[in-house]
Structures are given as structure tokens and as C-alpha cells.
mmCIF file of C-alpha atoms in Angstrom:
data_model
loop_
_atom_site.group_PDB
_atom_site.id
_atom_site.type_symbol
_atom_site.label_atom_id
_atom_site.label_comp_id
_atom_site.label_asym_id
_atom_site.label_seq_id
_atom_site.Cartn_x
_atom_site.Cartn_y
_atom_site.Cartn_z
ATOM 1 C CA UNK A 228 7.830 9.733 13.727
ATOM 2 C CA UNK A 229 6.016 6.623 14.844
ATOM 3 C CA UNK A 230 7.813 4.186 17.056
ATOM 4 C CA UNK A 231 8.259 0.473 16.502
ATOM 5 C CA UNK A 232 4.853 -0.965 15.739
ATOM 6 C CA UNK A 233 3.952 -4.539 16.548
ATOM 7 C CA UNK A 234 0.772 -6.401 15.833
ATOM 8 C CA UNK A 235 -1.180 -8.130 16.989
ATOM 9 C CA UNK A 236 -0.728 -6.983 20.576
ATOM 10 C CA UNK A 237 -2.410 -10.132 21.838
ATOM 11 C CA UNK A 238 -2.788 -13.434 20.045
ATOM 12 C CA UNK A 239 -4.431 -16.635 21.221
ATOM 13 C CA UNK A 240 -3.743 -19.884 19.447
ATOM 14 C CA UNK A 241 -4.522 -23.543 20.076
ATOM 15 C CA UNK A 242 -1.757 -26.103 20.102
ATOM 16 C CA UNK A 243 -0.713 -27.007 16.579
ATOM 17 C CA UNK A 244 -1.819 -23.741 14.971
ATOM 18 C CA UNK A 245 0.470 -21.145 13.439
ATOM 19 C CA UNK A 246 1.287 -17.748 14.903
ATOM 20 C CA UNK A 247 2.460 -14.793 12.828
ATOM 21 C CA UNK A 248 3.785 -11.719 14.569
ATOM 22 C CA UNK A 249 4.500 -8.540 12.655
ATOM 23 C CA UNK A 250 6.892 -5.710 13.324
ATOM 24 C CA UNK A 251 7.309 -2.405 11.520
ATOM 25 C CA UNK A 252 10.548 -0.697 12.554
ATOM 26 C CA UNK A 253 10.905 2.993 13.176
ATOM 27 C CA UNK A 254 11.047 5.058 10.013
ATOM 28 C CA UNK A 255 14.493 4.911 8.508
ATOM 29 C CA UNK A 256 15.625 1.926 10.581
ATOM 30 C CA UNK A 257 16.814 -1.076 8.628
ATOM 31 C CA UNK A 258 17.950 -3.263 11.545
ATOM 32 C CA UNK A 259 15.340 -5.397 13.299
ATOM 33 C CA UNK A 260 15.721 -7.664 16.312
ATOM 34 C CA UNK A 261 13.312 -10.107 17.903
ATOM 35 C CA UNK A 262 13.386 -10.960 21.609
ATOM 36 C CA UNK A 263 11.245 -13.326 23.654
ATOM 37 C CA UNK A 264 10.243 -12.799 27.274
ATOM 38 C CA UNK A 265 8.985 -15.901 29.023
ATOM 39 C CA UNK A 266 6.976 -15.456 32.229
ATOM 40 C CA UNK A 267 9.230 -14.447 35.127
ATOM 41 C CA UNK A 268 12.325 -14.507 32.901
ATOM 42 C CA UNK A 269 14.467 -11.893 31.233
ATOM 43 C CA UNK A 270 14.297 -11.055 27.574
ATOM 44 C CA UNK A 271 16.238 -13.441 25.369
ATOM 45 C CA UNK A 272 17.628 -12.579 21.955
ATOM 46 C CA UNK A 273 16.185 -14.585 19.076
ATOM 47 C CA UNK A 274 17.190 -13.129 15.731
ATOM 48 C CA UNK A 275 18.710 -10.084 14.080
ATOM 49 C CA UNK A 276 17.736 -9.107 10.538
ATOM 50 C CA UNK A 277 18.508 -6.431 8.031
ATOM 51 C CA UNK A 278 16.447 -5.919 4.925
ATOM 52 C CA UNK A 279 16.107 -9.300 3.179
ATOM 53 C CA UNK A 280 18.916 -10.838 5.247
ATOM 54 C CA UNK A 281 19.169 -12.808 8.462
ATOM 55 C CA UNK A 282 22.348 -11.661 10.172
ATOM 56 C CA UNK A 283 22.260 -13.647 13.390
ATOM 57 C CA UNK A 284 19.711 -16.300 14.321
ATOM 58 C CA UNK A 285 21.682 -17.869 17.142
ATOM 59 C CA UNK A 286 18.781 -17.432 19.567
ATOM 60 C CA UNK A 287 16.121 -18.995 17.407
ATOM 61 C CA UNK A 288 14.851 -22.485 18.207
ATOM 62 C CA UNK A 289 15.972 -24.821 15.448
ATOM 63 C CA UNK A 290 12.493 -26.006 14.592
ATOM 64 C CA UNK A 291 9.119 -24.347 14.027
ATOM 65 C CA UNK A 292 10.432 -20.771 14.252
ATOM 66 C CA UNK A 293 11.360 -18.582 11.303
ATOM 67 C CA UNK A 294 11.811 -14.878 10.677
ATOM 68 C CA UNK A 295 11.944 -12.647 7.653
ATOM 69 C CA UNK A 296 12.334 -8.983 6.850
ATOM 70 C CA UNK A 297 11.362 -8.484 3.214
ATOM 71 C CA UNK A 298 12.338 -5.567 1.058
ATOM 72 C CA UNK A 299 8.820 -4.212 1.360
ATOM 73 C CA UNK A 300 6.639 -4.599 4.428
ATOM 74 C CA UNK A 301 7.124 -5.518 8.047
ATOM 75 C CA UNK A 302 9.350 -8.113 9.625
ATOM 76 C CA UNK A 303 7.494 -11.302 10.455
ATOM 77 C CA UNK A 304 8.192 -13.864 13.142
ATOM 78 C CA UNK A 305 6.440 -17.103 12.328
ATOM 79 C CA UNK A 306 5.861 -19.935 14.753
ATOM 80 C CA UNK A 307 4.491 -23.133 13.293
ATOM 81 C CA UNK A 308 2.655 -25.835 15.260
ATOM 82 C CA UNK A 309 2.664 -23.817 18.451
ATOM 83 C CA UNK A 310 3.001 -25.514 21.830
ATOM 84 C CA UNK A 311 2.144 -24.229 25.294
ATOM 85 C CA UNK A 312 5.788 -23.413 25.957
ATOM 86 C CA UNK A 313 5.676 -20.825 23.177
ATOM 87 C CA UNK A 314 3.389 -18.653 25.314
ATOM 88 C CA UNK A 315 5.397 -15.508 25.898
ATOM 89 C CA UNK A 316 5.744 -11.857 25.033
ATOM 90 C CA UNK A 317 7.621 -11.336 21.785
ATOM 91 C CA UNK A 318 9.320 -7.990 21.427
ATOM 92 C CA UNK A 319 10.673 -6.411 18.298
ATOM 93 C CA UNK A 320 13.311 -3.698 18.336
ATOM 94 C CA UNK A 321 14.912 -1.609 15.635
ATOM 95 C CA UNK A 322 18.010 0.502 15.323
ATOM 96 C CA UNK A 323 19.378 3.004 12.885
ATOM 97 C CA UNK A 324 23.070 2.439 13.308
ATOM 98 C CA UNK A 325 25.065 -0.669 12.779
ATOM 99 C CA UNK A 326 25.365 -3.184 15.558
ATOM 100 C CA UNK A 327 27.112 -2.369 18.815
ATOM 101 C CA UNK A 328 26.813 1.384 18.580
ATOM 102 C CA UNK A 329 23.167 2.121 18.235
ATOM 103 C CA UNK A 330 20.392 2.464 20.695
ATOM 104 C CA UNK A 331 17.583 -0.028 20.364
ATOM 105 C CA UNK A 332 13.983 1.092 20.279
ATOM 106 C CA UNK A 333 11.443 -1.502 21.329
ATOM 107 C CA UNK A 334 7.843 -2.061 20.364
ATOM 108 C CA UNK A 335 5.146 -2.796 22.919
ATOM 109 C CA UNK A 336 5.306 -6.498 22.243
ATOM 110 C CA UNK A 337 3.000 -9.219 21.030
ATOM 111 C CA UNK A 338 1.685 -11.480 23.745
ATOM 112 C CA UNK A 339 1.063 -15.005 22.544
ATOM 113 C CA UNK A 340 -1.073 -17.366 24.563
ATOM 114 C CA UNK A 341 -1.239 -20.999 23.494
ATOM 115 C CA UNK A 342 -4.209 -22.915 24.838
ATOM 116 C CA UNK B 227 28.480 -16.681 27.792
ATOM 117 C CA UNK B 228 27.411 -13.323 29.180
ATOM 118 C CA UNK B 229 25.175 -13.437 32.242
ATOM 119 C CA UNK B 230 23.468 -10.384 33.680
ATOM 120 C CA UNK B 231 22.179 -10.223 37.236
ATOM 121 C CA UNK B 232 20.071 -7.538 38.833
ATOM 122 C CA UNK B 233 19.712 -7.027 42.546
ATOM 123 C CA UNK B 234 17.328 -6.581 44.241
ATOM 124 C CA UNK B 235 14.543 -8.337 42.360
ATOM 125 C CA UNK B 236 11.997 -6.025 43.962
ATOM 126 C CA UNK B 237 12.197 -2.789 45.888
ATOM 127 C CA UNK B 238 9.632 -0.610 47.660
ATOM 128 C CA UNK B 239 10.487 2.893 48.773
ATOM 129 C CA UNK B 240 8.506 5.888 50.028
ATOM 130 C CA UNK B 241 8.096 8.803 47.692
ATOM 131 C CA UNK B 242 10.989 11.247 47.736
ATOM 132 C CA UNK B 243 13.712 8.745 48.550
ATOM 133 C CA UNK B 244 16.837 8.375 46.489
ATOM 134 C CA UNK B 245 17.572 4.812 45.409
ATOM 135 C CA UNK B 246 20.122 2.678 43.633
ATOM 136 C CA UNK B 247 19.518 -0.309 41.383
ATOM 137 C CA UNK B 248 22.360 -2.705 40.716
ATOM 138 C CA UNK B 249 23.392 -4.657 37.660
ATOM 139 C CA UNK B 250 26.339 -7.011 37.304
ATOM 140 C CA UNK B 251 27.660 -8.862 34.270
ATOM 141 C CA UNK B 252 30.151 -11.680 33.937
ATOM 142 C CA UNK B 253 32.074 -10.737 30.783
ATOM 143 C CA UNK B 254 33.639 -7.281 30.882
ATOM 144 C CA UNK B 255 34.210 -7.221 27.108
ATOM 145 C CA UNK B 256 31.118 -5.198 26.324
ATOM 146 C CA UNK B 257 30.260 -2.598 23.712
ATOM 147 C CA UNK B 258 27.605 -0.789 25.667
ATOM 148 C CA UNK B 259 25.092 -1.112 28.465
ATOM 149 C CA UNK B 260 21.522 0.114 28.428
ATOM 150 C CA UNK B 261 18.985 0.680 31.159
ATOM 151 C CA UNK B 262 15.332 0.244 30.206
ATOM 152 C CA UNK B 263 12.044 0.769 31.928
ATOM 153 C CA UNK B 264 9.146 -1.638 31.411
ATOM 154 C CA UNK B 265 5.641 -0.884 32.574
ATOM 155 C CA UNK B 266 3.206 -3.803 33.087
ATOM 156 C CA UNK B 267 1.939 -5.104 29.763
ATOM 157 C CA UNK B 268 3.995 -2.574 27.858
ATOM 158 C CA UNK B 269 7.185 -2.481 25.865
ATOM 159 C CA UNK B 270 10.595 -1.247 26.891
ATOM 160 C CA UNK B 271 11.568 2.377 27.078
ATOM 161 C CA UNK B 272 15.256 3.171 26.827
ATOM 162 C CA UNK B 273 16.418 5.336 29.708
ATOM 163 C CA UNK B 274 20.175 5.573 29.364
ATOM 164 C CA UNK B 275 22.837 4.115 27.068
ATOM 165 C CA UNK B 276 26.445 3.989 28.239
ATOM 166 C CA UNK B 277 29.136 3.204 25.691
ATOM 167 C CA UNK B 278 32.012 1.030 26.885
ATOM 168 C CA UNK B 279 34.352 4.033 26.863
ATOM 169 C CA UNK B 280 32.089 6.045 29.154
ATOM 170 C CA UNK B 281 31.744 5.877 32.923
ATOM 171 C CA UNK B 282 28.362 7.468 33.409
ATOM 172 C CA UNK B 283 25.351 9.052 31.789
ATOM 173 C CA UNK B 284 22.740 11.372 33.241
ATOM 174 C CA UNK B 285 19.201 12.192 32.220
ATOM 175 C CA UNK B 286 17.087 14.287 34.556
ATOM 176 C CA UNK B 287 16.758 12.491 37.879
ATOM 177 C CA UNK B 288 18.514 9.407 36.529
ATOM 178 C CA UNK B 289 22.220 8.692 36.635
ATOM 179 C CA UNK B 290 23.793 5.481 35.402
ATOM 180 C CA UNK B 291 27.369 4.472 36.049
ATOM 181 C CA UNK B 292 29.498 1.808 34.446
ATOM 182 C CA UNK B 293 32.559 0.031 35.819
ATOM 183 C CA UNK B 294 33.620 -2.389 33.107
ATOM 184 C CA UNK B 295 36.544 -3.881 34.988
ATOM 185 C CA UNK B 296 34.383 -4.992 37.881
ATOM 186 C CA UNK B 297 31.411 -5.849 35.681
ATOM 187 C CA UNK B 298 28.985 -3.516 37.404
ATOM 188 C CA UNK B 299 26.522 -0.778 36.623
ATOM 189 C CA UNK B 300 24.219 1.190 38.876
ATOM 190 C CA UNK B 301 21.128 3.218 38.138
ATOM 191 C CA UNK B 302 20.575 6.033 40.615
ATOM 192 C CA UNK B 303 17.120 7.587 40.836
ATOM 193 C CA UNK B 304 16.878 10.827 42.762
ATOM 194 C CA UNK B 305 13.778 12.051 44.573
ATOM 195 C CA UNK B 306 11.641 9.067 43.534
ATOM 196 C CA UNK B 307 8.032 9.590 42.471
ATOM 197 C CA UNK B 308 5.066 7.189 42.245
ATOM 198 C CA UNK B 309 5.313 7.490 38.470
ATOM 199 C CA UNK B 310 8.730 5.842 38.663
ATOM 200 C CA UNK B 311 7.058 2.570 39.646
ATOM 201 C CA UNK B 312 7.985 0.035 36.968
ATOM 202 C CA UNK B 313 10.423 -2.766 36.253
ATOM 203 C CA UNK B 314 13.919 -1.582 35.423
ATOM 204 C CA UNK B 315 15.986 -3.748 33.099
ATOM 205 C CA UNK B 316 19.701 -3.704 32.522
ATOM 206 C CA UNK B 317 21.010 -4.989 29.176
ATOM 207 C CA UNK B 318 24.565 -5.569 28.028
ATOM 208 C CA UNK B 319 25.637 -5.630 24.407
ATOM 209 C CA UNK B 320 28.545 -8.005 24.038
ATOM 210 C CA UNK B 321 28.691 -7.614 20.289
ATOM 211 C CA UNK B 322 28.655 -11.346 19.675
ATOM 212 C CA UNK B 323 28.547 -12.391 16.044
ATOM 213 C CA UNK B 324 28.607 -8.763 14.969
ATOM 214 C CA UNK B 325 25.010 -8.327 16.023
ATOM 215 C CA UNK B 326 23.302 -6.013 18.442
ATOM 216 C CA UNK B 327 22.693 -8.937 20.752
ATOM 217 C CA UNK B 328 21.617 -7.689 24.138
ATOM 218 C CA UNK B 329 21.800 -9.824 27.239
ATOM 219 C CA UNK B 330 19.118 -8.798 29.695
ATOM 220 C CA UNK B 331 18.853 -9.141 33.430
ATOM 221 C CA UNK B 332 15.532 -10.221 34.915
ATOM 222 C CA UNK B 333 14.920 -6.736 36.234
ATOM 223 C CA UNK B 334 14.185 -4.917 39.456
ATOM 224 C CA UNK B 335 10.512 -4.240 40.152
ATOM 225 C CA UNK B 336 10.307 -0.821 41.786
ATOM 226 C CA UNK B 337 7.310 0.433 43.740
ATOM 227 C CA UNK B 338 7.310 4.017 44.955
ATOM 228 C CA UNK B 339 4.747 4.481 47.707
ATOM 229 C CA UNK B 340 2.955 7.843 47.799
#
């Protein structure tokens, strides 16, 4: 049973380009969460999705960031017109159970560097 | 808003020592608390999950306690080994907006010296 898979593991973009980060949850998990870890800071919640639905996006910046979790395929975090401040590690997690009771399983992260 | 603090930020101990990592949180209305381990350049590995109704959990050489009323949790590591060297993160699930929304501390970076 493979764990949470994220790709790419490392991504380099120039300012103004788009970044797409993908996350495949653990088999059987339908709850996906995205977190961002800025250098020397703790992980911060961004968005929580279930299949085809955004449940909570209270941690997402209002502009340039979007997330989806289609019926088929991985969850995608999309960052348009990247800026240097977007450089961070982006972690995806999945859970089997409904919120507040289930253990989260994290992927190894996607590290975005904006030049 | 929930705030999670971990003390100390870094800790070095000789191999074989027992040690305690501390985590405090400001809002005691939590659903659960998780301790994670993060190795450099890697993801997070869940170590222990304590539900709000529980007071402690044990796994091997690890023991985590939870005192909701005082907003504290400790992670006890017995007989430390060099392989325990990593950053240990505490995360609190406050259940805001019905989501599994974890609030993380900034971690304690542990180095176990052979």
C-alpha cells in the first residue's frame, strides 16, 4: 500500500511562471490536505478537499493559488504567476476517516524554488 | 486562533539519555494532538496520535502525554539513539470549520550524539 505520493519533489520556476504540484493520496483515502512550510517556519494549513469538493480553503491566499481534487486523478495545487515568496515546501496529506478523528499521512513534499 | 509553541527549539543529548520535548497550545478545545518526526528534506512521519479524551499514548521508546486543561503535551524518548536525530513537530487539531486543520509548532531539532 503506497503512501502519499507527491510530484515533482523539486521544482524551479522563474517569477511569473506557473507551478503545478500533484498529490496522490493513500489508496482508499478520499480526504486530501495541503500544507505549506516556509523556511524556518511551521507548517501552515492551506486547503482541505474531498473528491471534487473544496471543504475548507481558509488557509489559501486569495489570489494566484487554487486547488482541485477531481473524481479521477491526483489532487493538484496550482500557483499562478509565482513570486519569490512562494518558495517553500508544499506538503500533501491524506486521511481515511472524516475530519477530527483520523490520522493524517503526509507525503514527502514538493519543494518549490522561485528564482 | 490556536497557537502552538515548542520548547526547546533545538536539543543535543548524548546517546542513551532519556529526554522530554514540550509542546503547548493556547486553545484547550482540541480534538486531537499528533507528534510527527521530520527528517531533513523529507516528509512527516506520524509518531503518536492522542485523542482529546486520552491522556497518553505509547509506542516503543516513545511516550506522549496530553493535559488539555493546561494546554500541554510532552513527548518522552527513552534511551535515545543517533537514529532519533530529527525535527519533532507537535500538531493540534482544533476542528475548525469541520476540517482536519492542524496547527503546527515550529518543532524541536534533536541531535543525539554517538
